[in-house]
mmCIF file of C-alpha atoms in Angstrom:
data_model
loop_
_atom_site.group_PDB
_atom_site.id
_atom_site.type_symbol
_atom_site.label_atom_id
_atom_site.label_comp_id
_atom_site.label_asym_id
_atom_site.label_seq_id
_atom_site.Cartn_x
_atom_site.Cartn_y
_atom_site.Cartn_z
ATOM 1 C CA GLY A 4 70.214 9.751 -10.175
ATOM 2 C CA LYS A 5 72.327 12.830 -10.897
ATOM 3 C CA LEU A 6 73.339 11.559 -14.347
ATOM 4 C CA MET A 7 69.786 10.795 -15.195
ATOM 5 C CA ASN A 8 68.611 14.262 -14.086
ATOM 6 C CA ASN A 9 71.406 15.899 -16.152
ATOM 7 C CA LYS A 10 70.425 13.880 -19.230
ATOM 8 C CA LEU A 11 66.733 14.728 -18.659
ATOM 9 C CA PHE A 12 67.512 18.449 -18.649
ATOM 10 C CA LYS A 13 69.976 18.235 -21.569
ATOM 11 C CA GLU A 14 67.757 16.195 -23.884
ATOM 12 C CA VAL A 15 64.116 16.719 -22.827
ATOM 13 C CA LEU A 16 63.523 19.723 -20.541
ATOM 14 C CA THR A 17 65.293 22.239 -22.722
ATOM 15 C CA ILE A 18 63.998 25.688 -23.340
ATOM 16 C CA PRO A 19 63.353 24.953 -27.085
ATOM 17 C CA ASN A 20 61.390 21.757 -26.188
ATOM 18 C CA LEU A 21 59.338 23.670 -23.587
ATOM 19 C CA LEU A 22 58.608 26.356 -26.160
ATOM 20 C CA THR A 23 57.342 23.644 -28.538
ATOM 21 C CA LEU A 24 55.139 22.332 -25.771
ATOM 22 C CA LEU A 25 53.794 25.840 -25.256
ATOM 23 C CA ARG A 26 53.044 25.874 -29.010
ATOM 24 C CA PHE A 27 50.897 22.758 -28.585
ATOM 25 C CA ILE A 28 48.941 24.427 -25.809
ATOM 26 C CA LEU A 29 48.442 27.690 -27.751
ATOM 27 C CA LEU A 30 47.239 25.702 -30.744
ATOM 28 C CA GLY A 31 44.494 24.136 -28.642
ATOM 29 C CA VAL A 32 43.528 27.578 -27.269
ATOM 30 C CA PHE A 33 43.445 28.983 -30.806
ATOM 31 C CA MET A 34 41.237 26.200 -32.091
ATOM 32 C CA VAL A 35 38.667 26.611 -29.223
ATOM 33 C CA LEU A 36 38.577 30.392 -29.613
ATOM 34 C CA TYR A 37 38.410 30.376 -33.445
ATOM 35 C CA LEU A 38 35.632 27.725 -33.658
ATOM 36 C CA ASN A 39 33.590 29.542 -30.973
ATOM 37 C CA ALA A 40 34.168 33.088 -32.303
ATOM 38 C CA ASP A 41 30.927 35.046 -32.718
ATOM 39 C CA ASN A 42 32.480 38.149 -34.213
ATOM 40 C CA ASN A 43 35.674 39.505 -35.854
ATOM 41 C CA THR A 44 37.178 40.674 -32.524
ATOM 42 C CA GLU A 45 36.987 37.074 -31.144
ATOM 43 C CA LYS A 46 38.263 35.674 -34.502
ATOM 44 C CA TYR A 47 41.253 38.035 -34.456
ATOM 45 C CA THR A 48 41.944 37.259 -30.727
ATOM 46 C CA ALA A 49 42.207 33.617 -31.782
ATOM 47 C CA ILE A 50 44.593 34.545 -34.657
ATOM 48 C CA VAL A 51 46.793 36.546 -32.217
ATOM 49 C CA ILE A 52 47.087 33.455 -30.003
ATOM 50 C CA LEU A 53 48.079 31.470 -33.110
ATOM 51 C CA ALA A 54 50.674 34.172 -33.962
ATOM 52 C CA LEU A 55 52.183 33.763 -30.452
ATOM 53 C CA GLY A 56 52.489 30.041 -31.221
ATOM 54 C CA PHE A 57 54.393 30.859 -34.420
ATOM 55 C CA LEU A 58 56.684 33.045 -32.454
ATOM 56 C CA THR A 59 57.556 30.193 -30.152
ATOM 57 C CA ASP A 60 58.425 28.186 -33.299
ATOM 58 C CA PHE A 61 60.882 30.853 -34.442
ATOM 59 C CA PHE A 62 62.446 31.169 -30.958
ATOM 60 C CA ASP A 63 62.719 27.457 -30.172
ATOM 61 C CA GLY A 64 64.787 26.950 -33.350
ATOM 62 C CA PHE A 65 66.918 30.046 -32.766
ATOM 63 C CA ILE A 66 67.611 29.151 -29.137
ATOM 64 C CA ALA A 67 68.353 25.510 -29.935
ATOM 65 C CA ARG A 68 71.018 26.441 -32.516
ATOM 66 C CA ARG A 69 72.407 29.561 -30.767
ATOM 67 C CA PHE A 70 72.846 27.900 -27.306
ATOM 68 C CA ASP A 71 73.591 24.347 -28.532
ATOM 69 C CA MET A 72 70.313 22.933 -27.253
ATOM 70 C CA VAL A 73 69.491 20.877 -30.342
ATOM 71 C CA SER A 74 68.105 17.537 -29.242
ATOM 72 C CA ASP A 75 66.767 14.438 -31.007
ATOM 73 C CA LEU A 76 63.484 14.994 -29.206
ATOM 74 C CA GLY A 77 63.351 18.567 -30.533
ATOM 75 C CA LYS A 78 64.054 17.297 -34.073
ATOM 76 C CA VAL A 79 60.997 15.051 -33.734
ATOM 77 C CA ILE A 80 58.473 17.185 -31.840
ATOM 78 C CA ASP A 81 59.152 20.497 -33.735
ATOM 79 C CA PRO A 82 57.977 19.105 -37.087
ATOM 80 C CA ILE A 83 55.070 17.384 -35.353
ATOM 81 C CA ALA A 84 54.018 20.787 -33.949
ATOM 82 C CA ASP A 85 54.299 22.270 -37.450
ATOM 83 C CA LYS A 86 52.074 19.572 -38.953
ATOM 84 C CA LEU A 87 49.587 19.731 -36.139
ATOM 85 C CA SER A 88 49.445 23.498 -36.654
ATOM 86 C CA HIS A 89 48.670 22.954 -40.347
ATOM 87 C CA GLY A 90 46.074 20.377 -39.539
ATOM 88 C CA VAL A 91 44.297 22.449 -36.890
ATOM 89 C CA ILE A 92 44.231 25.529 -39.075
ATOM 90 C CA MET A 93 42.911 23.490 -42.002
ATOM 91 C CA LEU A 94 40.188 22.038 -39.859
ATOM 92 C CA CYS A 95 39.172 25.437 -38.706
ATOM 93 C CA LEU A 96 39.194 26.697 -42.332
ATOM 94 C CA CYS A 97 36.925 23.804 -43.384
ATOM 95 C CA THR A 98 34.098 25.794 -41.821
ATOM 96 C CA LYS A 99 34.798 28.519 -44.361
ATOM 97 C CA TYR A 100 36.138 26.800 -47.481
ATOM 98 C CA ARG A 101 34.878 23.433 -48.636
ATOM 99 C CA LEU A 102 37.970 22.736 -50.865
ATOM 100 C CA MET A 103 40.135 22.695 -47.721
ATOM 101 C CA ILE A 104 39.287 19.022 -47.323
ATOM 102 C CA ILE A 105 41.648 18.292 -50.262
ATOM 103 C CA LEU A 106 44.577 19.859 -48.294
ATOM 104 C CA ILE A 107 43.636 17.792 -45.255
ATOM 105 C CA ALA A 108 43.605 14.603 -47.319
ATOM 106 C CA ILE A 109 47.013 15.402 -48.824
ATOM 107 C CA LEU A 110 48.380 16.325 -45.357
ATOM 108 C CA ILE A 111 47.198 12.980 -43.946
ATOM 109 C CA VAL A 112 48.815 10.971 -46.831
ATOM 110 C CA LYS A 113 52.035 13.013 -46.678
ATOM 111 C CA GLU A 114 52.461 12.963 -42.939
ATOM 112 C CA SER A 115 51.525 9.271 -42.692
ATOM 113 C CA PHE A 116 54.368 8.548 -45.176
ATOM 114 C CA MET A 117 56.775 10.822 -43.277
ATOM 115 C CA ALA A 118 55.885 9.173 -39.972
ATOM 116 C CA ALA A 119 56.351 5.661 -41.356
ATOM 117 C CA MET A 120 59.755 6.635 -42.791
ATOM 118 C CA GLY A 121 60.760 8.481 -39.602
ATOM 119 C CA ILE A 122 59.850 5.458 -37.431
ATOM 120 C CA ARG A 123 61.697 3.109 -39.787
ATOM 121 C CA ASN A 124 64.833 5.300 -39.766
ATOM 122 C CA PHE A 125 64.595 5.809 -35.973
ATOM 123 C CA THR A 126 64.723 2.009 -35.485
ATOM 124 C CA ARG A 127 67.920 2.091 -37.612
ATOM 125 C CA GLY A 128 69.386 4.825 -35.349
ATOM 126 C CA ILE A 129 68.845 7.590 -37.872
ATOM 127 C CA VAL A 130 67.080 10.818 -37.025
ATOM 128 C CA ASN A 131 66.421 13.034 -40.112
ATOM 129 C CA SER A 132 65.934 16.723 -39.925
ATOM 130 C CA ALA A 133 63.496 18.543 -42.222
ATOM 131 C CA LYS A 134 64.964 19.022 -45.755
ATOM 132 C CA TRP A 135 64.949 22.332 -47.602
ATOM 133 C CA PHE A 136 61.999 21.412 -49.759
ATOM 134 C CA GLY A 137 60.039 20.463 -46.610
ATOM 135 C CA LYS A 138 60.843 23.811 -45.014
ATOM 136 C CA ILE A 139 59.763 25.654 -48.201
ATOM 137 C CA CYS A 140 56.493 23.713 -48.184
ATOM 138 C CA THR A 141 55.919 24.438 -44.475
ATOM 139 C CA ALA A 142 56.628 28.182 -44.972
ATOM 140 C CA ILE A 143 54.343 28.583 -47.991
ATOM 141 C CA LEU A 144 51.614 26.579 -46.317
ATOM 142 C CA PHE A 145 51.757 28.670 -43.142
ATOM 143 C CA VAL A 146 51.634 31.919 -45.085
ATOM 144 C CA ALA A 147 48.733 30.724 -47.290
ATOM 145 C CA LEU A 148 46.802 29.428 -44.272
ATOM 146 C CA ILE A 149 47.254 32.630 -42.409
ATOM 147 C CA VAL A 150 46.071 34.660 -45.421
ATOM 148 C CA LEU A 151 42.998 32.381 -45.644
ATOM 149 C CA LEU A 152 42.402 32.841 -41.891
ATOM 150 C CA VAL A 153 42.786 36.614 -41.698
ATOM 151 C CA PHE A 154 41.247 37.803 -44.999
ATOM 152 C CA ASP A 155 37.677 37.172 -46.264
ATOM 153 C CA MET A 156 37.984 36.479 -49.967
ATOM 154 C CA THR A 157 35.932 35.118 -52.825
ATOM 155 C CA ASP A 158 35.838 31.399 -53.436
ATOM 156 C CA PHE A 159 37.932 31.875 -56.656
ATOM 157 C CA TRP A 160 40.872 33.370 -54.756
ATOM 158 C CA ALA A 161 40.553 31.012 -51.768
ATOM 159 C CA ASN A 162 40.357 27.932 -54.037
ATOM 160 C CA SER A 163 43.261 29.215 -56.141
ATOM 161 C CA ILE A 164 45.365 29.463 -52.934
ATOM 162 C CA ILE A 165 44.242 26.029 -51.767
ATOM 163 C CA ILE A 166 45.082 24.383 -55.172
ATOM 164 C CA PHE A 167 48.457 26.080 -55.147
ATOM 165 C CA CYS A 168 49.112 24.699 -51.649
ATOM 166 C CA ALA A 169 48.011 21.233 -52.764
ATOM 167 C CA ALA A 170 50.532 21.317 -55.587
ATOM 168 C CA ILE A 171 53.347 22.459 -53.220
ATOM 169 C CA MET A 172 52.469 19.717 -50.750
ATOM 170 C CA LEU A 173 52.453 17.033 -53.449
ATOM 171 C CA TRP A 174 55.784 18.279 -54.803
ATOM 172 C CA SER A 175 57.292 18.141 -51.281
ATOM 173 C CA LEU A 176 55.916 14.580 -50.848
ATOM 174 C CA VAL A 177 57.561 13.491 -54.140
ATOM 175 C CA MET A 178 60.868 15.046 -53.031
ATOM 176 C CA TYR A 179 60.749 13.198 -49.732
ATOM 177 C CA ILE A 180 59.909 9.912 -51.467
ATOM 178 C CA ARG A 181 63.008 10.434 -53.655
ATOM 179 C CA PHE A 182 65.111 11.324 -50.586
ATOM 180 C CA PHE A 183 64.010 8.271 -48.591
ATOM 181 C CA TYR A 184 64.442 6.000 -51.625
ATOM 182 C CA ARG A 185 68.009 7.226 -52.249
ATOM 183 C CA GLU A 186 68.869 7.051 -48.468
ATOM 184 C CA ASN A 187 67.538 3.485 -48.279
ATOM 185 C CA LYS A 188 69.498 2.474 -51.415
ATOM 186 C CA HIS A 189 72.683 4.011 -49.881
ATOM 187 C CA ILE A 190 72.084 2.183 -46.523
ATOM 188 C CA ASN A 191 71.559 -1.161 -48.287
ATOM 189 C CA ALA A 192 74.635 -0.645 -50.442
ATOM 190 C CA ALA A 193 76.742 0.021 -47.302
ATOM 191 C CA LYS A 194 75.734 -3.367 -45.761
#
């Protein structure tokens, strides 16, 4: 009993993991508020809720590293929260920009591939963290999506940002395909 409770607290009920859970909740609140906003005040209230969610993302990583609370569960759910954030924002932006559907399609393809590779590696006892190119893609995508949420812009500028994001996401996908291919080759050579 005591060992199980200790492991539960060390691996699952950590402050960083609870902050990630809070981010999931705030994401749901944002989506409901944004899609039901009747004026700019309500829209910006939703965006503030989303910003609080982003703050939890910053603090969960900082706390995990600073206080040695990095867990395998955290390595899995934090990127899921990032991708879910992207997806929710993109869905909300579909009401404003028709081209956003392209980003949603790329996100589905990219994340399906990442999930398949993650599950495959997990069954081999490997838990991969996000790579530098994935982090760059995530950061650019977040900034671009926030810009699209906050500012009203012409279709030309919005579509330019969307196409740029599509290119970054495809580049990141190609880099991950190369990473998993090399990793798989290395694992097979070691057998």
